[in-house]
PDB file of C-alpha atoms in Angstrom:
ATOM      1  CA  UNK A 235     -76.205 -28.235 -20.107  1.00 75.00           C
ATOM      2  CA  UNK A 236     -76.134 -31.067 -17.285  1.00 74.00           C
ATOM      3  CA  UNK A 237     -74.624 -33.307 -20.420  1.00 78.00           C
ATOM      4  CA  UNK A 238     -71.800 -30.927 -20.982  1.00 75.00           C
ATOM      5  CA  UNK A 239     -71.363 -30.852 -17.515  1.00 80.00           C
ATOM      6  CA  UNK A 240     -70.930 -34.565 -17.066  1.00 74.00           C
ATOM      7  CA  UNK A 241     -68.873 -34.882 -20.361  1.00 83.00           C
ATOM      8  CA  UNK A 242     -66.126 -32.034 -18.720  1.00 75.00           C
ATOM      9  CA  UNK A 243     -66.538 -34.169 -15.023  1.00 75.00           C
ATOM     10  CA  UNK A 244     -65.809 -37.420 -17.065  1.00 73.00           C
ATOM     11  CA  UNK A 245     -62.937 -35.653 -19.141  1.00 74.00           C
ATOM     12  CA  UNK A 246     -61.307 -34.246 -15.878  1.00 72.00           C
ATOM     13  CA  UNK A 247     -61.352 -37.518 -13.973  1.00 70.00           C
ATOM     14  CA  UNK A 248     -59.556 -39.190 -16.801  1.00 68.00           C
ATOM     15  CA  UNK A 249     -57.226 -36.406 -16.913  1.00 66.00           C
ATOM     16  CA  UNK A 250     -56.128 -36.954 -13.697  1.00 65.00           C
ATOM     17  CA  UNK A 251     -56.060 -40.706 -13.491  1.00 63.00           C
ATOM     18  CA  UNK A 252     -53.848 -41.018 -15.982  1.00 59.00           C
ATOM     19  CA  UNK A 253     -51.339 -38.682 -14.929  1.00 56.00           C
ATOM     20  CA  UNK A 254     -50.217 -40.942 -11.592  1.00 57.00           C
ATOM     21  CA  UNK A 255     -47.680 -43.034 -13.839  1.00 59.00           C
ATOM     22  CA  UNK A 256     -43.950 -41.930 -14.115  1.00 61.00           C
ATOM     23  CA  UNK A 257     -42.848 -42.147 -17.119  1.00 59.00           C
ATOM     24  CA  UNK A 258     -39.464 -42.400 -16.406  1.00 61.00           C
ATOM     25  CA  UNK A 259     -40.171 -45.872 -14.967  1.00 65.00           C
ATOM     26  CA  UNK A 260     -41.360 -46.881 -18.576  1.00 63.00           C
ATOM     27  CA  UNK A 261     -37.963 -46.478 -20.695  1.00 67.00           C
ATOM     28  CA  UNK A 262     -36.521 -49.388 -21.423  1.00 70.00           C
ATOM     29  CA  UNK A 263     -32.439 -49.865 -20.115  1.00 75.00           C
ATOM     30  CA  UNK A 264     -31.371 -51.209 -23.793  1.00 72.00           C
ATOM     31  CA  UNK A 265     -33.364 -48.588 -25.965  1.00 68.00           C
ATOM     32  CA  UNK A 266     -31.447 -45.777 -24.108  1.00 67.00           C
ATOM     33  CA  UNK A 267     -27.825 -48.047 -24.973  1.00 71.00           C
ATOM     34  CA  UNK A 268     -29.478 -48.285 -28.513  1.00 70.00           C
ATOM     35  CA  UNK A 269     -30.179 -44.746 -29.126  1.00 63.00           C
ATOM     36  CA  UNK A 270     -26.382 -43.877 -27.347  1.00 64.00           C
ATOM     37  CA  UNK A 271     -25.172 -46.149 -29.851  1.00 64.00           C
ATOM     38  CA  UNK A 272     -26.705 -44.284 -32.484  1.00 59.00           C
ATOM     39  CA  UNK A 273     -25.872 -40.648 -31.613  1.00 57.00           C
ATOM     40  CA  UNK A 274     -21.844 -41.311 -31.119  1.00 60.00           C
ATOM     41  CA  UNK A 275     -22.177 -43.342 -34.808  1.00 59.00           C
ATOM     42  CA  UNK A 276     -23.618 -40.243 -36.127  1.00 59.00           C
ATOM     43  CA  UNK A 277     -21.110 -37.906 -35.000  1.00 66.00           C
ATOM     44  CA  UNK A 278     -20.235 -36.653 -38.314  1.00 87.00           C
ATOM     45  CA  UNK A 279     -21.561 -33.340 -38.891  1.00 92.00           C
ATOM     46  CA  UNK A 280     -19.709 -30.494 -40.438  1.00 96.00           C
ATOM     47  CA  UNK A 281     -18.374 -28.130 -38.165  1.00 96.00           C
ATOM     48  CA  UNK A 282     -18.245 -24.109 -39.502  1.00 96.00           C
ATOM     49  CA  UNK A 283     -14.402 -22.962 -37.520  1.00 97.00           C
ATOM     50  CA  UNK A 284     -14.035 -19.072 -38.355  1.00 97.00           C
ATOM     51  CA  UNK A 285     -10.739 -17.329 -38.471  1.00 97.00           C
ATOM     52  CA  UNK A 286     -12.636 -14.718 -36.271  1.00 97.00           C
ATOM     53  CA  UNK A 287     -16.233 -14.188 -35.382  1.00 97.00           C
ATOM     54  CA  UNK A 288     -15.957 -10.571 -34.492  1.00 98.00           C
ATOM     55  CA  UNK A 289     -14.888  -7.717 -36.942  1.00 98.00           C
ATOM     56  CA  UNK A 290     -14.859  -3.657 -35.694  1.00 98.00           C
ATOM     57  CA  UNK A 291     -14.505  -1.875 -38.366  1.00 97.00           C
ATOM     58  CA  UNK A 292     -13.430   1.533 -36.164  1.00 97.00           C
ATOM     59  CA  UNK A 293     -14.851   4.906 -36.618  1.00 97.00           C
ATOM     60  CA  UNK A 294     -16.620   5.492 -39.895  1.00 97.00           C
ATOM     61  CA  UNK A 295     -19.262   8.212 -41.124  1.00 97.00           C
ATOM     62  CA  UNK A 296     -22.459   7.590 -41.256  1.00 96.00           C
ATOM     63  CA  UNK A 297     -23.597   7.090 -44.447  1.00 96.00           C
ATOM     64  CA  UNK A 298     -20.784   4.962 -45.826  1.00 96.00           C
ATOM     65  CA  UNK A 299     -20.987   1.427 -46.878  1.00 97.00           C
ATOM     66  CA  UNK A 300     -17.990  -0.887 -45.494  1.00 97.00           C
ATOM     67  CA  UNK A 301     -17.495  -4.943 -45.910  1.00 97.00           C
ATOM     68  CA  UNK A 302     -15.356  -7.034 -44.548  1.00 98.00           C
ATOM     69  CA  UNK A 303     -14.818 -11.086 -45.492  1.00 98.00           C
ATOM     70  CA  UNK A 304     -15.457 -13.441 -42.498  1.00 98.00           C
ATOM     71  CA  UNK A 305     -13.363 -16.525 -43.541  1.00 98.00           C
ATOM     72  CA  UNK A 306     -14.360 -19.927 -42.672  1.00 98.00           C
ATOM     73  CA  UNK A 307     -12.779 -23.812 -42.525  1.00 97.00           C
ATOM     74  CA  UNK A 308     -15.454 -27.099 -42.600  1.00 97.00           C
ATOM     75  CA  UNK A 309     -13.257 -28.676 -39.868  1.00 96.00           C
ATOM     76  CA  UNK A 310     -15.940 -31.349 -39.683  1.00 95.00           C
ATOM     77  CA  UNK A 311     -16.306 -34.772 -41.144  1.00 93.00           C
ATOM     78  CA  UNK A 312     -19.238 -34.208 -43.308  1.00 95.00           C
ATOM     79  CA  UNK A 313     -20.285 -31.406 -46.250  1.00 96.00           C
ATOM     80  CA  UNK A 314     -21.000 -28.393 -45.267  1.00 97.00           C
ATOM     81  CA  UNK A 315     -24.649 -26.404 -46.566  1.00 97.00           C
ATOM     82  CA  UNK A 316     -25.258 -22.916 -45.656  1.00 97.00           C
ATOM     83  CA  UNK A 317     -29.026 -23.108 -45.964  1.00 96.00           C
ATOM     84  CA  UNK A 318     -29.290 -19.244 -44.890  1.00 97.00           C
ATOM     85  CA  UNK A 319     -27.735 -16.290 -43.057  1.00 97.00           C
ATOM     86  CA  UNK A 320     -29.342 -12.744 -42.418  1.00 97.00           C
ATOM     87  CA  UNK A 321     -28.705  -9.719 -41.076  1.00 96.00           C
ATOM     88  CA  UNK A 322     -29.871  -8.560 -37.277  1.00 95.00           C
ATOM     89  CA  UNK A 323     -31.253  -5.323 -39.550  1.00 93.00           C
ATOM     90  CA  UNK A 324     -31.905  -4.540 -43.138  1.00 94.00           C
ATOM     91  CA  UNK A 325     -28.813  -2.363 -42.712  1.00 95.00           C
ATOM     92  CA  UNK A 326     -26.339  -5.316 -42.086  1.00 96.00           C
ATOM     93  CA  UNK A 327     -26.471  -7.918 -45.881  1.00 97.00           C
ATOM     94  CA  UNK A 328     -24.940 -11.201 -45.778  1.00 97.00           C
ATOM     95  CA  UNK A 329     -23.721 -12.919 -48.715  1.00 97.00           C
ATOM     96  CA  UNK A 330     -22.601 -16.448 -48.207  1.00 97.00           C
ATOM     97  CA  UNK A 331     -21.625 -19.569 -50.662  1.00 96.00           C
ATOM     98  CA  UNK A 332     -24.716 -22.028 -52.255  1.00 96.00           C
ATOM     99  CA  UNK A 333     -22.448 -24.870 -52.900  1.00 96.00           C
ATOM    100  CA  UNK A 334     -21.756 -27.178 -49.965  1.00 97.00           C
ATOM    101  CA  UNK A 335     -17.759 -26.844 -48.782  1.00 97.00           C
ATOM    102  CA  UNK A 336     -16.363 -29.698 -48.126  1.00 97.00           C
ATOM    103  CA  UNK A 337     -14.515 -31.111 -44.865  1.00 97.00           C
ATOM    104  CA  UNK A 338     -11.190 -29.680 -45.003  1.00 97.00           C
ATOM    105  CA  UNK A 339     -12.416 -26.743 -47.489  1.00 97.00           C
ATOM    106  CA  UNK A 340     -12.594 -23.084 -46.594  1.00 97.00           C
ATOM    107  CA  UNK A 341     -15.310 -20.788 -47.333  1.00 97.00           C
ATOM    108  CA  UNK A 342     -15.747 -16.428 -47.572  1.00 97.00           C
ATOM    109  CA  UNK A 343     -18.725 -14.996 -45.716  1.00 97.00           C
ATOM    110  CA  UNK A 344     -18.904 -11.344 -46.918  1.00 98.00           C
ATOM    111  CA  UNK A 345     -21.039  -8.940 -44.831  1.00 98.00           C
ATOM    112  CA  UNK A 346     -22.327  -5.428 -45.697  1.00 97.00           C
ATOM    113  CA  UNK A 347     -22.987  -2.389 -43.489  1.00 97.00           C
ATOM    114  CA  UNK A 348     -24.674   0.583 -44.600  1.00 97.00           C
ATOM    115  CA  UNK A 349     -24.343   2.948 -42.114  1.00 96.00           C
ATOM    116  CA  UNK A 350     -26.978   5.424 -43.273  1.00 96.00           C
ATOM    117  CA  UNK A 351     -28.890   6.604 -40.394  1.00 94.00           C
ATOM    118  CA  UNK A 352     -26.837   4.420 -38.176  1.00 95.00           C
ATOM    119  CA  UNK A 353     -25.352   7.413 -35.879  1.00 95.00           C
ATOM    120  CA  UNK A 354     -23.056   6.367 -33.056  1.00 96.00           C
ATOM    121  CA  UNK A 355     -21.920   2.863 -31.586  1.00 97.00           C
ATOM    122  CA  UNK A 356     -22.934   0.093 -33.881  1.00 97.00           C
ATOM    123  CA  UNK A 357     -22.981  -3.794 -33.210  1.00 97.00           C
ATOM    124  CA  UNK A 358     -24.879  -6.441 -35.974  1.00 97.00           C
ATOM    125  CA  UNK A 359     -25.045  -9.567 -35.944  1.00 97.00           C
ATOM    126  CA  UNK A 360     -25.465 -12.326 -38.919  1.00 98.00           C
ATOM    127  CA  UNK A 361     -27.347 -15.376 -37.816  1.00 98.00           C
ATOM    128  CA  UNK A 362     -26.090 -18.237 -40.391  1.00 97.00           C
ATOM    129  CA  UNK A 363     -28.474 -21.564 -40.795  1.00 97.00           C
ATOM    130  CA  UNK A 364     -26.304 -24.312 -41.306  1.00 96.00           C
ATOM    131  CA  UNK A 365     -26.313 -28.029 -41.192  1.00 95.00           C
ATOM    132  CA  UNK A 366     -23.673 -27.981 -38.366  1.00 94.00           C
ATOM    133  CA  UNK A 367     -24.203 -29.761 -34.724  1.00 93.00           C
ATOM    134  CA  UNK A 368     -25.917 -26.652 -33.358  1.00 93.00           C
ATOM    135  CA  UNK A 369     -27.842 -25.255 -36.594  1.00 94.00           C
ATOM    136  CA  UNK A 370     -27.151 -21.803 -35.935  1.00 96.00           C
ATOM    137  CA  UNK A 371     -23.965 -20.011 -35.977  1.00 97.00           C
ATOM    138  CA  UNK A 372     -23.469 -16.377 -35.349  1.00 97.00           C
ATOM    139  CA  UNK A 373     -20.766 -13.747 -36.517  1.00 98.00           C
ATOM    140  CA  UNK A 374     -20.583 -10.302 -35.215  1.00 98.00           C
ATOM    141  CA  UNK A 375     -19.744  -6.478 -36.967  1.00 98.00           C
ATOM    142  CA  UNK A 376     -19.147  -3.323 -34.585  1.00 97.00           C
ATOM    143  CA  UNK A 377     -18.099   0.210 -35.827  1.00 97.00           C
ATOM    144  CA  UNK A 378     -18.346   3.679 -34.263  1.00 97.00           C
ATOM    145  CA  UNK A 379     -20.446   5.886 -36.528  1.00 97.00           C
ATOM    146  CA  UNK A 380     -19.651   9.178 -36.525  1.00 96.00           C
ATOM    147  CA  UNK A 381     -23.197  11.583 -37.397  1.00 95.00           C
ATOM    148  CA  UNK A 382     -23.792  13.649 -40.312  1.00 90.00           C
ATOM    149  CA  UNK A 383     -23.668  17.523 -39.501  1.00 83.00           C
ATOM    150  CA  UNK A 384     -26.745  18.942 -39.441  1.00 77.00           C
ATOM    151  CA  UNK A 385     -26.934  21.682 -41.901  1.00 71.00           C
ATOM    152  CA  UNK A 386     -27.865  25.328 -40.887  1.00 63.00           C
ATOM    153  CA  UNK A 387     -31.312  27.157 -41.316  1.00 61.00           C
ATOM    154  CA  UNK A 388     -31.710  28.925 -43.697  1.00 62.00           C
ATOM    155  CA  UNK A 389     -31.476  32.300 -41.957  1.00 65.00           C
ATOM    156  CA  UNK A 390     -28.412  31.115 -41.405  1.00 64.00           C
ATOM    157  CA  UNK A 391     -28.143  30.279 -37.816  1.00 65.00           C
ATOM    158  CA  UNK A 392     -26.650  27.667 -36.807  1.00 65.00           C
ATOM    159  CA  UNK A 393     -28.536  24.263 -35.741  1.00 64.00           C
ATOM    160  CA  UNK A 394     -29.394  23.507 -31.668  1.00 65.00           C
ATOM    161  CA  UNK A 395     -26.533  21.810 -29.432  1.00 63.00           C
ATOM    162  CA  UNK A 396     -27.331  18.256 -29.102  1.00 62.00           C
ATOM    163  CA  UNK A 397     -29.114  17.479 -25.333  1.00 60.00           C
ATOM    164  CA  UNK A 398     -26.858  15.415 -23.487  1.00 54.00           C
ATOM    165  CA  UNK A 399     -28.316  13.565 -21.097  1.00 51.00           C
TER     166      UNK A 399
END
């Protein structure tokens, strides 16, 4: 016991003796030129420019199944990989291209809502993993869902008034 003690003392001491350096006073002047010099060479990554980012598609009823094509430019100086894109729910399905597009070269995203048991004011979003500057690019679907009506008992009565709040 009085070893472990010493060995967590010992460990502790170090701990703390080391931690009195600043490490900003270690970097080097040229190696942050060097690695500036670098990153602006390296510039060239593709970028992913949409012709919108945002598409409502109004009031629909719930149950139906809308698209809509998101179209895309590589504006960038470099190839451009979609390496993935999903859906903020199962109910939103992206499909996107598997070959690179090249700079200059436009691309369709094409997402799918399925509205099903989506009742009332809907906003997705698709989350696409690229190889662009940022990784990550995001597109955005909205639509007012109007509810299926409840059908009646089977005595015939009509169903309760919804509870507003």
């Amino acid at each position: 016991m009085k070893k472990g003690i010493l060995i967590l003392a010992g460990v502790l001491a170090m701990t703390a003796m080391s931690c009195k350096e600043n490490a900003a006073e270690k970097v080097k002047e040229e190696n942050v030129e060097i690695a500036a010099d670098r990153d602006a060479k390296n510039a060239d990554f593709p970028v992913m420019t949409f012709a919108e980012t945002e598409h409502d598609f109004g009031t629909i009823n719930e149950g139906d199944v809308v698209e809509h094509k998101f179209s895309f430019t590589n504006t960038g100086k470099a190839p451009l990989v979609i390496v993935s894109a999903k859906g903020s729910c199962g109910c939103t399905v992206p499909e996107w291209p598997k070959e690179p597009i090249a700079p200059g070269a436009t691309g369709e995203m094409l997402v799918k809502f399925n509205s099903n048991g989506k009742p009332n004011q809907q906003t997705k979003q698709v989350t696409i993993s690229a190889n662009t500057e940022a990784g990550k690019e995001i597109i955005k679907i909205k639509a007012t869902v109007t509810p299926k009506a409840k059908p009646a008992a089977a005595d015939g009565t009509p169903p309760p008034a919804p509870v507003s709040k």
